[in-house]
Amino acid sequence: MRAIYPGSFDPVTYGHLDIIGRSAQLADELIIGVLKNNAKSPLFSLEERVRMLEEVTKNYHNVKIEAFEGLLVDFAKRRKADAVIRGLRAVTDFESELQMAQTNHKLEESVETIFLTTRLEYSYLSSTIVKEVAAFGGDISQFVPEPVEQNIHEKMEERRRV
Ligand code: PNS
């Protein structure tokens, strides 16, 4: 099975890594699809988000990182993916994830969505929360891997200087 795990990954957290590690065991090949999404005005550029993902997944032999633009189903079709993987943290994720999965299925019947439930210890975690804590000088070492933590601190420092 070839699966795509799509997202903004701004930046990748331990919650994402949990889903990546478990998906890499389920799938023969896992493509992490990083959305080039200017509308969301991300903290990190597309290249930075891709680079951080490459760094923190370098020990997985069947995982590769690719940027994509446009519809997820078109990317999935181009890559001949069998499934899209999404993580569900809590019931609050369910509504929008269901809507997204159903829309994708309507657009492209061959694309199935597989949901993995996030480990309880990461159920509160999001990239947004990490950025908020970091912006106010909080400790984010338990939320993101060390290279990502460094990058966030540098980015926050850059922003303070502007
Ligand atoms: O990490 P995120 O921001 O929750 O990921 C959302 C993502 C990238 C999976 C979603 O926004 C997406 O697939 N965008 C691509 C555009 C698209 O296909 N939209 C229709 C799906 S309803």
PDB file of C-alpha atoms and ligand atoms in Angstrom:
ATOM      1  CA  MET A   1       0.000   0.000   0.000  1.00  0.00           C
ATOM      2  CA  ARG A   2       1.168   3.489  -0.843  1.00  0.00           C
ATOM      3  CA  ALA A   3      -0.261   6.081   1.541  1.00  0.00           C
ATOM      4  CA  ILE A   4      -0.151   9.848   1.753  1.00  0.00           C
ATOM      5  CA  TYR A   5      -0.119  11.665   5.066  1.00  0.00           C
ATOM      6  CA  PRO A   6      -0.990  15.259   4.161  1.00  0.00           C
ATOM      7  CA  GLY A   7      -0.795  18.382   6.262  1.00  0.00           C
ATOM      8  CA  SER A   8       0.581  21.857   6.777  1.00  0.00           C
ATOM      9  CA  PHE A   9       3.263  20.710   9.246  1.00  0.00           C
ATOM     10  CA  ASP A  10       3.956  24.252  10.450  1.00  0.00           C
ATOM     11  CA  PRO A  11       5.964  22.811  12.165  1.00  0.00           C
ATOM     12  CA  VAL A  12       5.999  19.017  12.615  1.00  0.00           C
ATOM     13  CA  THR A  13       5.254  17.992  16.229  1.00  0.00           C
ATOM     14  CA  TYR A  14       5.572  14.779  18.261  1.00  0.00           C
ATOM     15  CA  GLY A  15       1.845  14.255  17.511  1.00  0.00           C
ATOM     16  CA  HIS A  16       2.584  14.149  13.768  1.00  0.00           C
ATOM     17  CA  LEU A  17       5.609  11.922  14.373  1.00  0.00           C
ATOM     18  CA  ASP A  18       3.459   9.455  16.274  1.00  0.00           C
ATOM     19  CA  ILE A  19       1.109   9.180  13.272  1.00  0.00           C
ATOM     20  CA  ILE A  20       4.079   9.011  10.855  1.00  0.00           C
ATOM     21  CA  GLY A  21       5.754   6.174  12.770  1.00  0.00           C
ATOM     22  CA  ARG A  22       2.572   4.129  12.981  1.00  0.00           C
ATOM     23  CA  SER A  23       1.593   4.796   9.336  1.00  0.00           C
ATOM     24  CA  ALA A  24       5.052   3.796   8.154  1.00  0.00           C
ATOM     25  CA  GLN A  25       4.400   0.368   9.685  1.00  0.00           C
ATOM     26  CA  LEU A  26       1.008   0.025   8.011  1.00  0.00           C
ATOM     27  CA  ALA A  27       2.038   1.214   4.557  1.00  0.00           C
ATOM     28  CA  ASP A  28       4.741  -0.115   2.254  1.00  0.00           C
ATOM     29  CA  GLU A  29       5.465   3.418   1.192  1.00  0.00           C
ATOM     30  CA  LEU A  30       4.460   6.595   3.002  1.00  0.00           C
ATOM     31  CA  ILE A  31       4.532   9.983   1.316  1.00  0.00           C
ATOM     32  CA  ILE A  32       4.248  12.959   3.630  1.00  0.00           C
ATOM     33  CA  GLY A  33       2.484  15.613   1.560  1.00  0.00           C
ATOM     34  CA  VAL A  34       3.283  19.135   2.694  1.00  0.00           C
ATOM     35  CA  LEU A  35       0.715  21.660   1.538  1.00  0.00           C
ATOM     36  CA  LYS A  36       1.975  24.810  -0.083  1.00  0.00           C
ATOM     37  CA  ASN A  37      -0.687  26.997   1.418  1.00  0.00           C
ATOM     38  CA  ASN A  38      -0.106  30.707   1.183  1.00  0.00           C
ATOM     39  CA  ALA A  39      -3.580  31.543   2.468  1.00  0.00           C
ATOM     40  CA  LYS A  40      -2.675  30.237   5.920  1.00  0.00           C
ATOM     41  CA  SER A  41       0.483  32.434   6.073  1.00  0.00           C
ATOM     42  CA  PRO A  42       2.605  29.804   7.804  1.00  0.00           C
ATOM     43  CA  LEU A  43       5.421  30.586  10.242  1.00  0.00           C
ATOM     44  CA  PHE A  44       7.814  28.417   8.223  1.00  0.00           C
ATOM     45  CA  SER A  45       8.291  28.491   4.451  1.00  0.00           C
ATOM     46  CA  LEU A  46       7.437  25.396   2.445  1.00  0.00           C
ATOM     47  CA  GLU A  47      11.142  24.589   2.063  1.00  0.00           C
ATOM     48  CA  GLU A  48      11.727  24.909   5.826  1.00  0.00           C
ATOM     49  CA  ARG A  49       8.761  22.671   6.658  1.00  0.00           C
ATOM     50  CA  VAL A  50       9.970  20.046   4.163  1.00  0.00           C
ATOM     51  CA  ARG A  51      13.545  20.231   5.476  1.00  0.00           C
ATOM     52  CA  MET A  52      12.460  19.761   9.110  1.00  0.00           C
ATOM     53  CA  LEU A  53      10.329  16.763   8.157  1.00  0.00           C
ATOM     54  CA  GLU A  54      13.245  15.245   6.249  1.00  0.00           C
ATOM     55  CA  GLU A  55      15.486  15.684   9.275  1.00  0.00           C
ATOM     56  CA  VAL A  56      13.111  14.105  11.800  1.00  0.00           C
ATOM     57  CA  THR A  57      12.065  11.180   9.569  1.00  0.00           C
ATOM     58  CA  LYS A  58      15.524  10.295   8.231  1.00  0.00           C
ATOM     59  CA  ASN A  59      15.523   6.925  10.021  1.00  0.00           C
ATOM     60  CA  TYR A  60      12.405   5.682   8.245  1.00  0.00           C
ATOM     61  CA  HIS A  61      13.405   3.827   5.069  1.00  0.00           C
ATOM     62  CA  ASN A  62       9.905   3.912   3.497  1.00  0.00           C
ATOM     63  CA  VAL A  63       9.000   7.559   4.167  1.00  0.00           C
ATOM     64  CA  LYS A  64       9.545  10.422   1.776  1.00  0.00           C
ATOM     65  CA  ILE A  65       8.541  14.058   1.914  1.00  0.00           C
ATOM     66  CA  GLU A  66       6.927  15.881  -0.998  1.00  0.00           C
ATOM     67  CA  ALA A  67       5.365  19.308  -1.315  1.00  0.00           C
ATOM     68  CA  PHE A  68       2.031  19.631  -3.083  1.00  0.00           C
ATOM     69  CA  GLU A  69      -0.220  22.375  -4.322  1.00  0.00           C
ATOM     70  CA  GLY A  70      -3.907  22.264  -5.205  1.00  0.00           C
ATOM     71  CA  LEU A  71      -6.294  19.447  -4.422  1.00  0.00           C
ATOM     72  CA  LEU A  72      -5.154  16.561  -2.258  1.00  0.00           C
ATOM     73  CA  VAL A  73      -7.033  14.058  -4.433  1.00  0.00           C
ATOM     74  CA  ASP A  74      -5.121  15.231  -7.527  1.00  0.00           C
ATOM     75  CA  PHE A  75      -1.829  14.765  -5.687  1.00  0.00           C
ATOM     76  CA  ALA A  76      -2.988  11.326  -4.503  1.00  0.00           C
ATOM     77  CA  LYS A  77      -3.935  10.332  -8.056  1.00  0.00           C
ATOM     78  CA  ARG A  78      -0.617  11.550  -9.489  1.00  0.00           C
ATOM     79  CA  ARG A  79       1.239   9.475  -6.909  1.00  0.00           C
ATOM     80  CA  LYS A  80      -1.085   6.478  -7.416  1.00  0.00           C
ATOM     81  CA  ALA A  81      -1.745   6.424  -3.680  1.00  0.00           C
ATOM     82  CA  ASP A  82      -4.174   3.889  -2.231  1.00  0.00           C
ATOM     83  CA  ALA A  83      -5.021   5.868   0.856  1.00  0.00           C
ATOM     84  CA  VAL A  84      -4.804   9.158   2.683  1.00  0.00           C
ATOM     85  CA  ILE A  85      -3.978   9.011   6.374  1.00  0.00           C
ATOM     86  CA  ARG A  86      -5.213  11.536   8.914  1.00  0.00           C
ATOM     87  CA  GLY A  87      -4.859  11.647  12.673  1.00  0.00           C
ATOM     88  CA  LEU A  88      -7.850  12.202  14.958  1.00  0.00           C
ATOM     89  CA  ARG A  89      -7.006  13.801  18.289  1.00  0.00           C
ATOM     90  CA  ALA A  90     -10.410  14.366  19.794  1.00  0.00           C
ATOM     91  CA  VAL A  91     -14.071  14.531  18.881  1.00  0.00           C
ATOM     92  CA  THR A  92     -13.558  18.174  17.904  1.00  0.00           C
ATOM     93  CA  ASP A  93     -11.422  17.028  14.950  1.00  0.00           C
ATOM     94  CA  PHE A  94     -14.083  14.642  13.762  1.00  0.00           C
ATOM     95  CA  GLU A  95     -16.510  16.988  12.043  1.00  0.00           C
ATOM     96  CA  SER A  96     -14.032  18.733   9.764  1.00  0.00           C
ATOM     97  CA  GLU A  97     -12.118  15.505   9.089  1.00  0.00           C
ATOM     98  CA  LEU A  98     -15.312  13.677   8.140  1.00  0.00           C
ATOM     99  CA  GLN A  99     -16.263  16.526   5.822  1.00  0.00           C
ATOM    100  CA  MET A 100     -12.826  16.500   4.214  1.00  0.00           C
ATOM    101  CA  ALA A 101     -12.767  12.701   3.793  1.00  0.00           C
ATOM    102  CA  GLN A 102     -16.258  12.641   2.304  1.00  0.00           C
ATOM    103  CA  THR A 103     -15.478  15.504  -0.081  1.00  0.00           C
ATOM    104  CA  ASN A 104     -12.289  13.784  -1.188  1.00  0.00           C
ATOM    105  CA  HIS A 105     -14.154  10.515  -1.725  1.00  0.00           C
ATOM    106  CA  LYS A 106     -16.819  12.315  -3.756  1.00  0.00           C
ATOM    107  CA  LEU A 107     -14.145  13.998  -5.888  1.00  0.00           C
ATOM    108  CA  GLU A 108     -12.164  10.825  -6.384  1.00  0.00           C
ATOM    109  CA  GLU A 109     -13.680   7.502  -5.475  1.00  0.00           C
ATOM    110  CA  SER A 110     -10.393   5.621  -5.545  1.00  0.00           C
ATOM    111  CA  VAL A 111      -8.970   7.711  -2.682  1.00  0.00           C
ATOM    112  CA  GLU A 112      -9.813   6.217   0.705  1.00  0.00           C
ATOM    113  CA  THR A 113      -9.118   7.982   3.998  1.00  0.00           C
ATOM    114  CA  ILE A 114      -7.762   6.022   6.942  1.00  0.00           C
ATOM    115  CA  PHE A 115      -8.012   7.612  10.386  1.00  0.00           C
ATOM    116  CA  LEU A 116      -5.544   6.843  13.130  1.00  0.00           C
ATOM    117  CA  THR A 117      -6.358   7.978  16.640  1.00  0.00           C
ATOM    118  CA  THR A 118      -3.570  10.024  18.148  1.00  0.00           C
ATOM    119  CA  ARG A 119      -1.892   8.642  21.245  1.00  0.00           C
ATOM    120  CA  LEU A 120      -3.550  10.030  24.385  1.00  0.00           C
ATOM    121  CA  GLU A 121      -0.365  11.793  25.449  1.00  0.00           C
ATOM    122  CA  TYR A 122      -0.481  13.926  22.288  1.00  0.00           C
ATOM    123  CA  SER A 123      -4.228  14.476  22.050  1.00  0.00           C
ATOM    124  CA  TYR A 124      -3.970  18.133  23.147  1.00  0.00           C
ATOM    125  CA  LEU A 125      -1.039  18.934  20.868  1.00  0.00           C
ATOM    126  CA  SER A 126      -1.133  21.089  17.737  1.00  0.00           C
ATOM    127  CA  SER A 127       1.362  23.149  15.745  1.00  0.00           C
ATOM    128  CA  THR A 128      -0.666  26.251  16.662  1.00  0.00           C
ATOM    129  CA  ILE A 129      -0.362  25.559  20.408  1.00  0.00           C
ATOM    130  CA  VAL A 130       3.397  24.971  20.053  1.00  0.00           C
ATOM    131  CA  LYS A 131       3.860  28.309  18.256  1.00  0.00           C
ATOM    132  CA  GLU A 132       1.780  30.102  20.877  1.00  0.00           C
ATOM    133  CA  VAL A 133       3.795  28.652  23.782  1.00  0.00           C
ATOM    134  CA  ALA A 134       7.088  29.442  22.007  1.00  0.00           C
ATOM    135  CA  ALA A 135       5.997  33.008  21.219  1.00  0.00           C
ATOM    136  CA  PHE A 136       5.636  33.664  24.951  1.00  0.00           C
ATOM    137  CA  GLY A 137       8.915  32.004  25.850  1.00  0.00           C
ATOM    138  CA  GLY A 138       7.487  28.707  27.170  1.00  0.00           C
ATOM    139  CA  ASP A 139       9.289  25.356  27.108  1.00  0.00           C
ATOM    140  CA  ILE A 140       8.347  23.425  23.957  1.00  0.00           C
ATOM    141  CA  SER A 141      10.886  20.608  24.294  1.00  0.00           C
ATOM    142  CA  GLN A 142       8.190  18.062  25.153  1.00  0.00           C
ATOM    143  CA  PHE A 143       6.125  18.997  22.078  1.00  0.00           C
ATOM    144  CA  VAL A 144       8.623  18.971  19.194  1.00  0.00           C
ATOM    145  CA  PRO A 145      11.946  17.241  18.365  1.00  0.00           C
ATOM    146  CA  GLU A 146      15.131  19.147  19.164  1.00  0.00           C
ATOM    147  CA  PRO A 147      15.970  20.395  15.621  1.00  0.00           C
ATOM    148  CA  VAL A 148      12.433  21.765  15.281  1.00  0.00           C
ATOM    149  CA  GLU A 149      12.669  23.457  18.675  1.00  0.00           C
ATOM    150  CA  GLN A 150      15.866  25.191  17.546  1.00  0.00           C
ATOM    151  CA  ASN A 151      14.211  26.362  14.327  1.00  0.00           C
ATOM    152  CA  ILE A 152      11.201  27.763  16.168  1.00  0.00           C
ATOM    153  CA  HIS A 153      13.425  29.707  18.577  1.00  0.00           C
ATOM    154  CA  GLU A 154      15.426  31.131  15.667  1.00  0.00           C
ATOM    155  CA  LYS A 155      12.250  32.095  13.825  1.00  0.00           C
ATOM    156  CA  MET A 156      10.796  33.775  16.938  1.00  0.00           C
ATOM    157  CA  GLU A 157      14.070  35.636  17.443  1.00  0.00           C
ATOM    158  CA  GLU A 158      13.983  36.821  13.790  1.00  0.00           C
ATOM    159  CA  ARG A 159      10.431  38.061  14.264  1.00  0.00           C
ATOM    160  CA  ARG A 160      11.334  39.933  17.449  1.00  0.00           C
ATOM    161  CA  ARG A 161      14.092  41.747  15.568  1.00  0.00           C
ATOM    162  CA  VAL A 162      11.772  42.910  12.740  1.00  0.00           C
TER     163      VAL A 162
HETATM  164  O1  PNS B   1      -2.345  20.063   8.772  1.00  0.00           O
HETATM  165  P1  PNS B   1      -3.674  20.511   8.269  1.00  0.00           P
HETATM  166  O2  PNS B   1      -3.665  22.011   8.030  1.00  0.00           O
HETATM  167  O3  PNS B   1      -4.808  20.064   9.137  1.00  0.00           O
HETATM  168  O4  PNS B   1      -3.892  19.804   6.822  1.00  0.00           O
HETATM  169  C1  PNS B   1      -5.008  20.087   6.037  1.00  0.00           C
HETATM  170  C2  PNS B   1      -4.841  19.506   4.610  1.00  0.00           C
HETATM  171  C3  PNS B   1      -3.544  19.948   3.997  1.00  0.00           C
HETATM  172  C4  PNS B   1      -4.881  17.999   4.679  1.00  0.00           C
HETATM  173  C5  PNS B   1      -6.066  20.005   3.768  1.00  0.00           C
HETATM  174  O5  PNS B   1      -6.222  21.386   3.921  1.00  0.00           O
HETATM  175  C6  PNS B   1      -5.924  19.700   2.274  1.00  0.00           C
HETATM  176  O6  PNS B   1      -5.962  18.564   1.863  1.00  0.00           O
HETATM  177  N1  PNS B   1      -5.752  20.755   1.465  1.00  0.00           N
HETATM  178  C7  PNS B   1      -5.566  20.641   0.028  1.00  0.00           C
HETATM  179  C8  PNS B   1      -6.744  21.246  -0.712  1.00  0.00           C
HETATM  180  C9  PNS B   1      -7.878  20.253  -0.820  1.00  0.00           C
HETATM  181  O7  PNS B   1      -7.742  19.158  -1.354  1.00  0.00           O
HETATM  182  N2  PNS B   1      -9.063  20.635  -0.315  1.00  0.00           N
HETATM  183  C10 PNS B   1     -10.268  19.821  -0.380  1.00  0.00           C
HETATM  184  C11 PNS B   1     -10.359  18.889   0.800  1.00  0.00           C
HETATM  185  S1  PNS B   1     -11.906  19.176   1.560  1.00  0.00           S
END
